[in-house]
């Protein structure tokens, strides 16, 4: 780093620290200090910022938009087959469409995988091969039955719009370990979740912590492509800009706000090359590309494969929080949200994500990155074990499956249980707050201590809730 | 850091609030009532109600535990408790799992402390508050407001002292400066020198208008050597229409202004922009702030609403649109929770905006740090629950109100004459009724003209009328049981010989049928619960405009038609809420939008709502006639889009004639609060009754009081005579006026028969009727039929809130009557006796004893002008907010503001003209070191412009700015990455050159450039925007096509100036309000230069220079 730029970075940190005194939580303050250290010595963030030793440095959040059916994926229920077509015997809670049919058996068969022998449905054969690295939580619950509320809840711990996303909390709490990329990146496969980009927002946290949306393809970020035909044209302009800005600094004196903004131009300038560089996978081996399914016949497998590969590349670059949204498989299969056409829709969606996700786990593991990377797979809720219409399932927030893998996770574990229909969690019932608490714990952060004062309260990702899911920790 | 220190406190408070930890010990000092509300009722509600309460509909084992009597009565195993004797109380046995067969709750044993709570409660005598099972008004429970709470500075009254004495007499123009200087002196600091005039002018211009000054404006100011040149500049800025646009944006941040509802489909908020325009107009006209606040809270209830000076429409009512600018869920599965969330947002936004207090914490527990109680919170909820959402015809409202008043007085004046004239016009015909009836009996079933002529002549009757009677008394009428002459028609169908013998039996039979129908109907109605009856003089009357008249129509009163020549007059047979067809033409002005989804029909001006009521667990039965729509607003939900709540709206096609029942199955909403809205979809529409009952009542029987008359008939002659007498009585009722006895409607039915059959009665011409028609038509010409719509409140009937125990909408606690937070407005506020009480809310809020409202607004204005509020946390003056840096100045400004008629413009002027505002922002090392956060204002802040101001500045400088004001929003330009459900049409790249405040605010598709520059996501009050630094900002200014486009527009505009140095100077003046320095000119020339002397720079080079200037920090910062 050139010395001048380093000075600018230091100034920026100083200005941030100055404003910290007004409202930053202690953890963030320490993280920022850590980041100053990073800027000084070029090494990774020291762990002294943490509440306890971290098991993971980065999170890859595989968001399964619309809600995967737990009884068709990771929570087999033989009773459904026995009672297929018969009236559902448990009390049915109100559902989104209230067009509830009879018991619907899973169209897919399950078989045990790995040493742990955990059953996985044929929808996820590739992921099944990685099951010994995965902890399957079958007793997750959510507070909302509508996509949007449930999405906000999943992403921010609150069903309302406008709260900081877990990715924003994570980067706020840990700082970024990457100089030329944002700390929270959303790889958009094509589907923006119901609720929009607010699912990735920084809410009341400073805007620097909001998720940056990267699209697959050449122009991954808004305005990332220089307008100028040749780099030297832009450099000339920026040179004049720097010179004029310099004259302003001469007149105005040392002003944090101005200096931060000037530093931002340097980051933006760097991103113009770092982002295309990130997206340029020409240096990846053919074996790797094949592993991720970049040569798959199904175009959506290729899309998601590229996202997974880029996720790994982001982890390598030190990005803290990476979320993947689903590709739009089209053909009436509206995300995982199969109110009808379950057979086709779930099969298509699984076909798009199964191989790439397994590839990501295998590739991370092979490169020694999985132990430092927490991978989380979940939808905003599950689906009903009884039918909607003849071939659909409605939303079910009362018991569904989430799985985690990687840093600090005890692979080959099953945690919690739903009832014999797979409708409601009955054993080790947990909720999204618990997922968030566990995630932060693995990152070395105490979810109760990661706070930000807003509107007269010390706000937390987990509000006043959250229990760490001890049973899945290694 | 003081934060972590608070954490244990929070944890403790949470424990205490959960009612589980340590409360028993603490409870011994509590009153029985407190102990019950804090500890016992929540426990019962959470642990027991789901199986043993009225609300759950379950009383397992025959036991209900939601009232003392049911507990004492007990269930199958006997009384659940014996007051004072815990050891003999079954309840204690059950909850302590002493008996293997009696263990409650069955799935999870209670904790010891929970059992101890029940034990103590029974030991103390099992106190239960008087009143319903859900409770009486909450006694002072939980947090009691102590004197230390009120010690917090913000609760203290405004104390406006004299400005302090200062020793440096050379500095300072206004009292404001003395407050600032005194602090500086006390801290051994001194104020920065005054900024140079150009910097100051640019600063003032962005502060007031959010736009750059034109070169002409700035040069004129520089040239003006008069001593008050700056004051004149400030005055001209404040007089500019751009002022309202700038400051409206500040206000819109407070009220989470958006034009779509967000969530899954981002549905449009119809006509939200009317509110935006209202705010701009209010600010530009310098509406006193107290009036402005009053309009937000209760603008629909003002006795004298403020009228738009040029167009005369009701401005005040648009203010209440502010309540409804929030997000919305189109199909919440848990509709009550959704309401709780919406109300939470409304209460939170209103309290932050006006009071600078966060009450949101009190949703689940008494506020930890401020003296705000949970019941304060729910008491505020109830104000809003007592009102409802509507789209109002604000443009025609006042005008049509006058039209309606004239119409009403015309009708009132002509009523008597009309009655007499109508009775007189019919009297002649009725007097001959018996003769015609008997003559008809003489005629054969299908008489020839000559046969009729012969009979008529024999009895001195008219040929035509007799022919009409013969036709009327045919087989069709015989079967038409609601015709008073159906029995006679039936008799006429018999052979002559059988008529007399059978007449009495036929008549008696019919009388019996009528009696039975009447009895059955009355019994069926009585079996239902009456929720709304327009026959009840105490029934609430809540039309959304004037088209339903001034009150329910009484039985026997006139019902008017729209026809000028012949106002089709009938009498009302029932008391009803009746749409007046004179208003049939009410429609919309262009640009107006209707609600979305299932409520997407024309409701404004055509709707009658009921009072608030609680739904029971059987179906709804509505007695109505005509074509119209019914909307059941359950839990105030109004975003019905999708199947889940489709049953809340029903359209009646009007094909069933007359009064009939419409059923609505709302059983799944049993126990929910609701009101109904009826909307006329054609001329003839009326509602009489709204019941709730398991089975539908039969159709209403004919109302005519025929039975007695029929029963007394023993011959054809007596029957005919009796019918004539009956009709004569009906005419007497018409003449005598309405409502003279309980059967007014029944007599009206007979009179209506006469009015409907002029050929049979031979009605004479009625001059008063004709006259009324003419005059009515004349008045109707004045109706303003077209109007724009705006969101507004419609006042309903008062409901008091229930505390939701621990914030759960499924756990109803004690009643919380409407009132304002006790710690500010007192514990003994007068009860609100009618309506929502929002007017009282506004009055109390703006009372001289409330220090919050003036302090909060002057602090906000200071924040926007100076760069940081005197209280930096502008939305929170409470204990967790920041302390004021200059408390005396804050009070001084607040008092001046109130004394000065709450004028925001004059407040701004006084701050702008102070020496404090005029200080330089240049860094000053030694002083900056002493006062690193500039809390004492030793210099001015340097500030980045907001996203909107940057965009407006670019447009202003490039020359593309369209100064047009108001109107529907311009859709924002969408990038390819902006995808998702509800994606709107993409707008023009340059937004048609309109100021940013006129660009659409669609929640799920917010402008990426604005977001990058911290335009708040509209979800809650945001009085202090973040001022972040993200690379996205730099990327936008470097590479966004809009910025580059405008650079080109700017460069082209200046192309006529051929001299490069001069052109550079113009650009600098426009961008920075100053000429360039020599160094800057040479840097720019070098940048432009092609290297060859004498060769003009290329147009691209000029565009590039313009682009660079947009990217300089001086352009996007104000010094």
Tab-separated table of C-alpha atoms in Angstrom, chain B residues 221-541:
chain	number	residue	atom	x	y	z
B	221	UNK	CA	-25.251	39.218	-3.577
B	222	UNK	CA	-21.516	39.892	-3.790
B	223	UNK	CA	-22.198	43.209	-5.483
B	224	UNK	CA	-24.721	44.256	-2.845
B	225	UNK	CA	-22.731	46.334	-0.411
B	226	UNK	CA	-25.632	47.215	1.857
B	227	UNK	CA	-25.322	46.193	5.469
B	228	UNK	CA	-28.302	43.864	5.293
B	229	UNK	CA	-27.373	42.191	2.006
B	230	UNK	CA	-27.136	38.782	3.683
B	231	UNK	CA	-30.477	39.175	5.462
B	232	UNK	CA	-32.065	40.064	2.141
B	233	UNK	CA	-30.550	36.969	0.572
B	234	UNK	CA	-31.963	34.837	3.380
B	235	UNK	CA	-35.383	36.413	2.938
B	236	UNK	CA	-35.375	35.763	-0.786
B	237	UNK	CA	-34.354	32.150	-0.205
B	238	UNK	CA	-37.137	31.668	2.324
B	239	UNK	CA	-39.616	33.175	-0.129
B	240	UNK	CA	-38.573	30.742	-2.850
B	241	UNK	CA	-40.951	27.839	-3.576
B	242	UNK	CA	-37.881	25.606	-3.386
B	243	UNK	CA	-37.804	26.195	0.369
B	244	UNK	CA	-40.893	24.051	0.875
B	245	UNK	CA	-39.441	21.279	-1.254
B	246	UNK	CA	-36.220	21.224	0.716
B	247	UNK	CA	-37.837	21.207	4.123
B	248	UNK	CA	-40.622	18.864	3.122
B	249	UNK	CA	-37.915	16.283	2.463
B	250	UNK	CA	-36.734	16.723	6.051
B	251	UNK	CA	-40.284	16.211	7.239
B	252	UNK	CA	-40.865	13.184	5.034
B	253	UNK	CA	-37.895	11.506	6.729
B	254	UNK	CA	-39.809	11.778	10.000
B	255	UNK	CA	-43.027	10.263	8.753
B	256	UNK	CA	-41.364	7.368	6.839
B	257	UNK	CA	-42.835	8.667	3.601
B	258	UNK	CA	-43.193	6.016	0.924
B	259	UNK	CA	-45.383	5.484	-2.088
B	260	UNK	CA	-45.587	1.722	-1.946
B	261	UNK	CA	-46.148	-0.736	0.873
B	262	UNK	CA	-42.992	-2.824	0.476
B	263	UNK	CA	-43.139	-6.464	1.398
B	264	UNK	CA	-43.863	-9.112	-1.143
B	265	UNK	CA	-45.513	-7.203	-3.965
B	266	UNK	CA	-44.625	-3.624	-3.108
B	267	UNK	CA	-48.212	-2.559	-3.707
B	268	UNK	CA	-48.808	1.097	-4.460
B	269	UNK	CA	-49.932	3.430	-1.707
B	270	UNK	CA	-52.622	5.312	-3.574
B	271	UNK	CA	-52.259	9.077	-3.724
B	272	UNK	CA	-49.451	9.251	-1.175
B	273	UNK	CA	-47.974	12.132	-3.155
B	274	UNK	CA	-50.893	14.331	-2.151
B	275	UNK	CA	-49.457	14.274	1.336
B	276	UNK	CA	-46.020	15.227	0.005
B	277	UNK	CA	-47.534	18.186	-1.859
B	278	UNK	CA	-49.536	19.158	1.206
B	279	UNK	CA	-46.341	19.349	3.269
B	280	UNK	CA	-44.624	21.487	0.633
B	281	UNK	CA	-47.565	23.890	0.508
B	282	UNK	CA	-47.834	24.044	4.291
B	283	UNK	CA	-44.159	24.908	4.641
B	284	UNK	CA	-44.181	27.467	1.872
B	285	UNK	CA	-47.161	29.200	3.420
B	286	UNK	CA	-45.383	29.039	6.776
B	287	UNK	CA	-48.307	27.350	8.433
B	288	UNK	CA	-47.726	27.737	12.192
B	289	UNK	CA	-46.158	24.511	13.375
B	290	UNK	CA	-48.741	23.909	16.072
B	291	UNK	CA	-51.472	24.047	13.425
B	292	UNK	CA	-49.437	21.728	11.261
B	293	UNK	CA	-49.125	19.205	14.087
B	294	UNK	CA	-52.810	19.492	14.818
B	295	UNK	CA	-53.565	18.682	11.202
B	296	UNK	CA	-51.376	15.579	11.226
B	297	UNK	CA	-53.137	14.162	14.232
B	298	UNK	CA	-56.668	15.367	13.792
B	299	UNK	CA	-56.947	17.397	10.581
B	300	UNK	CA	-60.155	15.551	9.752
B	301	UNK	CA	-61.814	16.702	12.958
B	302	UNK	CA	-61.199	20.433	12.935
B	303	UNK	CA	-64.306	22.536	13.290
B	304	UNK	CA	-62.885	24.966	10.768
B	305	UNK	CA	-60.514	23.161	8.441
B	306	UNK	CA	-57.876	25.210	6.675
B	307	UNK	CA	-58.833	25.878	3.098
B	308	UNK	CA	-56.403	26.110	0.231
B	309	UNK	CA	-56.204	29.841	-0.499
B	310	UNK	CA	-56.409	29.525	-4.261
B	311	UNK	CA	-58.565	26.462	-4.743
B	312	UNK	CA	-60.628	26.430	-1.597
B	313	UNK	CA	-60.197	22.761	-0.818
B	314	UNK	CA	-59.709	21.221	2.592
B	315	UNK	CA	-55.986	21.169	3.304
B	316	UNK	CA	-56.192	20.106	6.934
B	317	UNK	CA	-57.565	16.661	6.310
B	318	UNK	CA	-54.656	15.677	4.057
B	319	UNK	CA	-52.392	15.968	7.082
B	320	UNK	CA	-53.859	12.818	8.580
B	321	UNK	CA	-52.494	10.866	5.639
B	322	UNK	CA	-49.278	10.745	7.629
B	323	UNK	CA	-50.618	7.865	9.704
B	324	UNK	CA	-50.884	5.598	6.676
B	325	UNK	CA	-47.543	6.103	4.971
B	326	UNK	CA	-46.042	2.992	6.542
B	327	UNK	CA	-45.437	-0.463	5.226
B	328	UNK	CA	-48.209	-2.956	4.709
B	329	UNK	CA	-48.547	-6.715	4.515
B	330	UNK	CA	-51.068	-7.741	1.918
B	331	UNK	CA	-52.194	-11.028	3.385
B	332	UNK	CA	-51.013	-11.529	6.936
B	333	UNK	CA	-51.954	-14.922	8.298
B	334	UNK	CA	-52.065	-13.484	11.797
B	335	UNK	CA	-54.145	-10.426	11.094
B	336	UNK	CA	-54.230	-9.208	14.675
B	337	UNK	CA	-50.495	-9.418	15.057
B	338	UNK	CA	-50.215	-7.508	11.813
B	339	UNK	CA	-52.433	-4.790	13.230
B	340	UNK	CA	-50.347	-4.681	16.375
B	341	UNK	CA	-47.257	-4.201	14.246
B	342	UNK	CA	-48.881	-1.463	12.176
B	343	UNK	CA	-50.147	0.336	15.259
B	344	UNK	CA	-46.753	-0.019	16.840
B	345	UNK	CA	-45.214	1.754	13.899
B	346	UNK	CA	-47.846	4.493	13.954
B	347	UNK	CA	-47.481	5.130	17.659
B	348	UNK	CA	-43.719	4.962	17.489
B	349	UNK	CA	-43.504	7.338	14.531
B	350	UNK	CA	-45.924	9.832	16.028
B	351	UNK	CA	-44.211	9.894	19.406
B	352	UNK	CA	-40.741	10.197	17.939
B	353	UNK	CA	-41.826	12.839	15.459
B	354	UNK	CA	-43.763	15.130	17.761
B	355	UNK	CA	-42.471	14.312	21.224
B	356	UNK	CA	-38.970	13.126	20.483
B	357	UNK	CA	-39.645	10.115	22.672
B	358	UNK	CA	-39.413	6.418	22.035
B	359	UNK	CA	-42.443	4.704	23.422
B	360	UNK	CA	-41.899	1.527	21.390
B	361	UNK	CA	-40.146	-0.143	24.293
B	362	UNK	CA	-43.331	0.087	26.283
B	363	UNK	CA	-45.030	-2.314	23.902
B	364	UNK	CA	-43.792	-5.252	25.929
B	365	UNK	CA	-42.905	-3.775	29.284
B	366	UNK	CA	-42.836	-0.463	31.045
B	367	UNK	CA	-40.071	1.640	29.560
B	368	UNK	CA	-36.814	0.887	31.319
B	369	UNK	CA	-35.340	4.317	31.236
B	370	UNK	CA	-38.093	6.807	30.534
B	371	UNK	CA	-41.288	7.183	32.513
B	372	UNK	CA	-43.403	5.606	29.798
B	373	UNK	CA	-45.733	2.831	30.862
B	374	UNK	CA	-47.037	-0.106	28.926
B	375	UNK	CA	-50.549	1.196	29.378
B	376	UNK	CA	-49.413	4.552	28.030
B	377	UNK	CA	-48.416	2.715	24.905
B	378	UNK	CA	-51.680	0.828	24.486
B	379	UNK	CA	-53.657	3.918	25.404
B	380	UNK	CA	-52.112	5.556	22.343
B	381	UNK	CA	-52.832	2.499	20.205
B	382	UNK	CA	-56.483	2.910	21.037
B	383	UNK	CA	-56.679	6.417	19.585
B	384	UNK	CA	-55.714	4.974	16.245
B	385	UNK	CA	-57.874	1.896	16.609
B	386	UNK	CA	-60.803	4.243	17.144
B	387	UNK	CA	-60.245	5.745	13.705
B	388	UNK	CA	-59.991	4.228	10.278
B	389	UNK	CA	-58.302	4.560	6.938
B	390	UNK	CA	-59.993	6.048	3.917
B	391	UNK	CA	-59.321	7.847	0.683
B	392	UNK	CA	-60.999	11.202	1.038
B	393	UNK	CA	-62.362	13.499	-1.660
B	394	UNK	CA	-60.501	16.387	-0.111
B	395	UNK	CA	-61.044	18.747	-3.026
B	396	UNK	CA	-64.815	18.514	-3.036
B	397	UNK	CA	-65.311	17.883	0.668
B	398	UNK	CA	-66.013	21.386	1.935
B	399	UNK	CA	-67.756	22.532	-1.196
B	400	UNK	CA	-70.092	19.566	-1.278
B	401	UNK	CA	-70.703	19.892	2.425
B	402	UNK	CA	-72.250	23.267	1.700
B	403	UNK	CA	-74.247	21.860	-1.169
B	404	UNK	CA	-75.509	19.125	1.108
B	405	UNK	CA	-76.456	21.647	3.770
B	406	UNK	CA	-78.475	23.636	1.252
B	407	UNK	CA	-80.125	20.490	0.044
B	408	UNK	CA	-80.951	19.433	3.533
B	409	UNK	CA	-82.481	22.757	4.427
B	410	UNK	CA	-84.517	22.789	1.214
B	411	UNK	CA	-85.862	19.370	2.040
B	412	UNK	CA	-86.556	20.292	5.614
B	413	UNK	CA	-88.384	23.415	4.586
B	414	UNK	CA	-90.469	21.716	1.964
B	415	UNK	CA	-91.249	18.619	3.997
B	416	UNK	CA	-94.477	19.794	5.526
B	417	UNK	CA	-95.922	21.243	2.345
B	418	UNK	CA	-94.893	18.165	0.471
B	419	UNK	CA	-96.643	15.877	2.904
B	420	UNK	CA	-99.866	17.845	2.771
B	421	UNK	CA	-99.708	18.129	-0.979
B	422	UNK	CA	-98.998	14.441	-1.468
B	423	UNK	CA	-101.814	13.406	0.851
B	424	UNK	CA	-104.145	15.843	-0.868
B	425	UNK	CA	-103.140	14.670	-4.315
B	426	UNK	CA	-103.956	11.085	-3.392
B	427	UNK	CA	-107.002	11.755	-1.244
B	428	UNK	CA	-109.437	12.058	-4.126
B	429	UNK	CA	-108.470	8.715	-5.532
B	430	UNK	CA	-108.465	6.967	-2.190
B	431	UNK	CA	-111.962	8.255	-1.405
B	432	UNK	CA	-113.239	6.273	-4.390
B	433	UNK	CA	-111.222	3.165	-3.709
B	434	UNK	CA	-114.108	1.107	-2.382
B	435	UNK	CA	-116.236	1.938	-5.395
B	436	UNK	CA	-113.584	0.901	-7.871
B	437	UNK	CA	-112.804	-2.311	-6.050
B	438	UNK	CA	-116.411	-3.379	-5.925
B	439	UNK	CA	-116.979	-2.333	-9.503
B	440	UNK	CA	-114.004	-4.450	-10.568
B	441	UNK	CA	-115.631	-7.458	-8.969
B	442	UNK	CA	-118.620	-6.966	-11.227
B	443	UNK	CA	-116.481	-7.179	-14.335
B	444	UNK	CA	-115.607	-10.516	-15.932
B	445	UNK	CA	-112.006	-11.725	-15.690
B	446	UNK	CA	-111.089	-10.161	-19.033
B	447	UNK	CA	-113.623	-7.436	-19.616
B	448	UNK	CA	-114.089	-5.730	-22.975
B	449	UNK	CA	-114.020	-1.958	-23.297
B	450	UNK	CA	-117.734	-1.835	-23.583
B	451	UNK	CA	-118.281	-3.988	-20.513
B	452	UNK	CA	-116.023	-1.678	-18.531
B	453	UNK	CA	-117.757	1.380	-19.898
B	454	UNK	CA	-121.122	0.028	-18.873
B	455	UNK	CA	-120.070	-0.755	-15.317
B	456	UNK	CA	-118.180	2.500	-14.923
B	457	UNK	CA	-121.085	4.538	-16.131
B	458	UNK	CA	-123.422	2.708	-13.808
B	459	UNK	CA	-121.307	3.687	-10.822
B	460	UNK	CA	-120.163	7.113	-12.080
B	461	UNK	CA	-116.554	5.971	-12.349
B	462	UNK	CA	-113.802	6.715	-14.844
B	463	UNK	CA	-113.449	4.155	-17.646
B	464	UNK	CA	-109.675	4.164	-17.714
B	465	UNK	CA	-109.162	3.796	-14.011
B	466	UNK	CA	-111.673	0.975	-13.776
B	467	UNK	CA	-109.950	-0.782	-16.656
B	468	UNK	CA	-106.687	-0.415	-14.765
B	469	UNK	CA	-108.205	-1.881	-11.609
B	470	UNK	CA	-109.626	-4.817	-13.531
B	471	UNK	CA	-106.201	-5.457	-14.938
B	472	UNK	CA	-104.513	-5.067	-11.561
B	473	UNK	CA	-106.837	-7.447	-9.760
B	474	UNK	CA	-105.783	-10.278	-12.035
B	475	UNK	CA	-104.175	-13.609	-11.256
B	476	UNK	CA	-100.709	-12.081	-11.037
B	477	UNK	CA	-101.626	-9.788	-8.168
B	478	UNK	CA	-103.473	-12.662	-6.475
B	479	UNK	CA	-100.178	-14.382	-6.023
B	480	UNK	CA	-98.284	-11.264	-5.058
B	481	UNK	CA	-98.565	-11.314	-1.341
B	482	UNK	CA	-96.933	-7.949	-0.726
B	483	UNK	CA	-99.664	-6.180	-2.678
B	484	UNK	CA	-102.363	-4.926	-0.277
B	485	UNK	CA	-105.029	-5.959	-2.794
B	486	UNK	CA	-103.849	-9.490	-3.374
B	487	UNK	CA	-106.686	-11.053	-1.378
B	488	UNK	CA	-109.220	-9.095	-3.352
B	489	UNK	CA	-107.513	-10.146	-6.546
B	490	UNK	CA	-107.707	-13.748	-5.380
B	491	UNK	CA	-111.418	-13.355	-4.634
B	492	UNK	CA	-111.969	-11.933	-8.083
B	493	UNK	CA	-110.530	-15.085	-9.609
B	494	UNK	CA	-113.316	-17.154	-7.999
B	495	UNK	CA	-116.664	-17.776	-9.661
B	496	UNK	CA	-119.064	-15.038	-8.569
B	497	UNK	CA	-121.089	-17.362	-6.389
B	498	UNK	CA	-118.197	-18.472	-4.304
B	499	UNK	CA	-116.815	-15.018	-3.657
B	500	UNK	CA	-118.904	-13.903	-0.721
B	501	UNK	CA	-118.782	-17.244	1.093
B	502	UNK	CA	-115.028	-17.571	0.715
B	503	UNK	CA	-114.012	-13.959	1.191
B	504	UNK	CA	-113.777	-14.054	4.959
B	505	UNK	CA	-111.789	-17.282	4.994
B	506	UNK	CA	-109.394	-16.064	2.324
B	507	UNK	CA	-108.839	-12.801	4.143
B	508	UNK	CA	-108.390	-14.496	7.488
B	509	UNK	CA	-106.006	-17.022	5.979
B	510	UNK	CA	-103.922	-14.250	4.509
B	511	UNK	CA	-103.984	-12.371	7.793
B	512	UNK	CA	-102.695	-15.470	9.520
B	513	UNK	CA	-99.875	-15.829	7.005
B	514	UNK	CA	-98.924	-12.210	7.492
B	515	UNK	CA	-98.919	-12.535	11.234
B	516	UNK	CA	-96.807	-15.636	11.065
B	517	UNK	CA	-94.321	-14.084	8.697
B	518	UNK	CA	-94.063	-11.099	11.001
B	519	UNK	CA	-93.624	-13.322	14.032
B	520	UNK	CA	-91.079	-15.578	12.347
B	521	UNK	CA	-89.107	-12.610	11.167
B	522	UNK	CA	-89.124	-10.945	14.546
B	523	UNK	CA	-88.133	-14.181	16.258
B	524	UNK	CA	-85.316	-14.845	13.814
B	525	UNK	CA	-83.962	-11.343	14.230
B	526	UNK	CA	-84.272	-11.609	17.982
B	527	UNK	CA	-82.317	-14.861	17.873
B	528	UNK	CA	-79.420	-12.985	16.366
B	529	UNK	CA	-77.219	-10.435	18.047
B	530	UNK	CA	-77.873	-6.972	16.713
B	531	UNK	CA	-74.571	-5.301	15.988
B	532	UNK	CA	-75.838	-2.299	14.072
B	533	UNK	CA	-79.391	-1.043	13.671
B	534	UNK	CA	-80.158	2.190	11.905
B	535	UNK	CA	-83.534	2.186	13.677
B	536	UNK	CA	-81.692	2.817	16.914
B	537	UNK	CA	-81.517	6.574	17.422
B	538	UNK	CA	-78.229	6.074	19.265
B	539	UNK	CA	-76.600	4.215	16.405
B	540	UNK	CA	-73.377	5.846	15.282
B	541	UNK	CA	-73.579	7.736	12.027
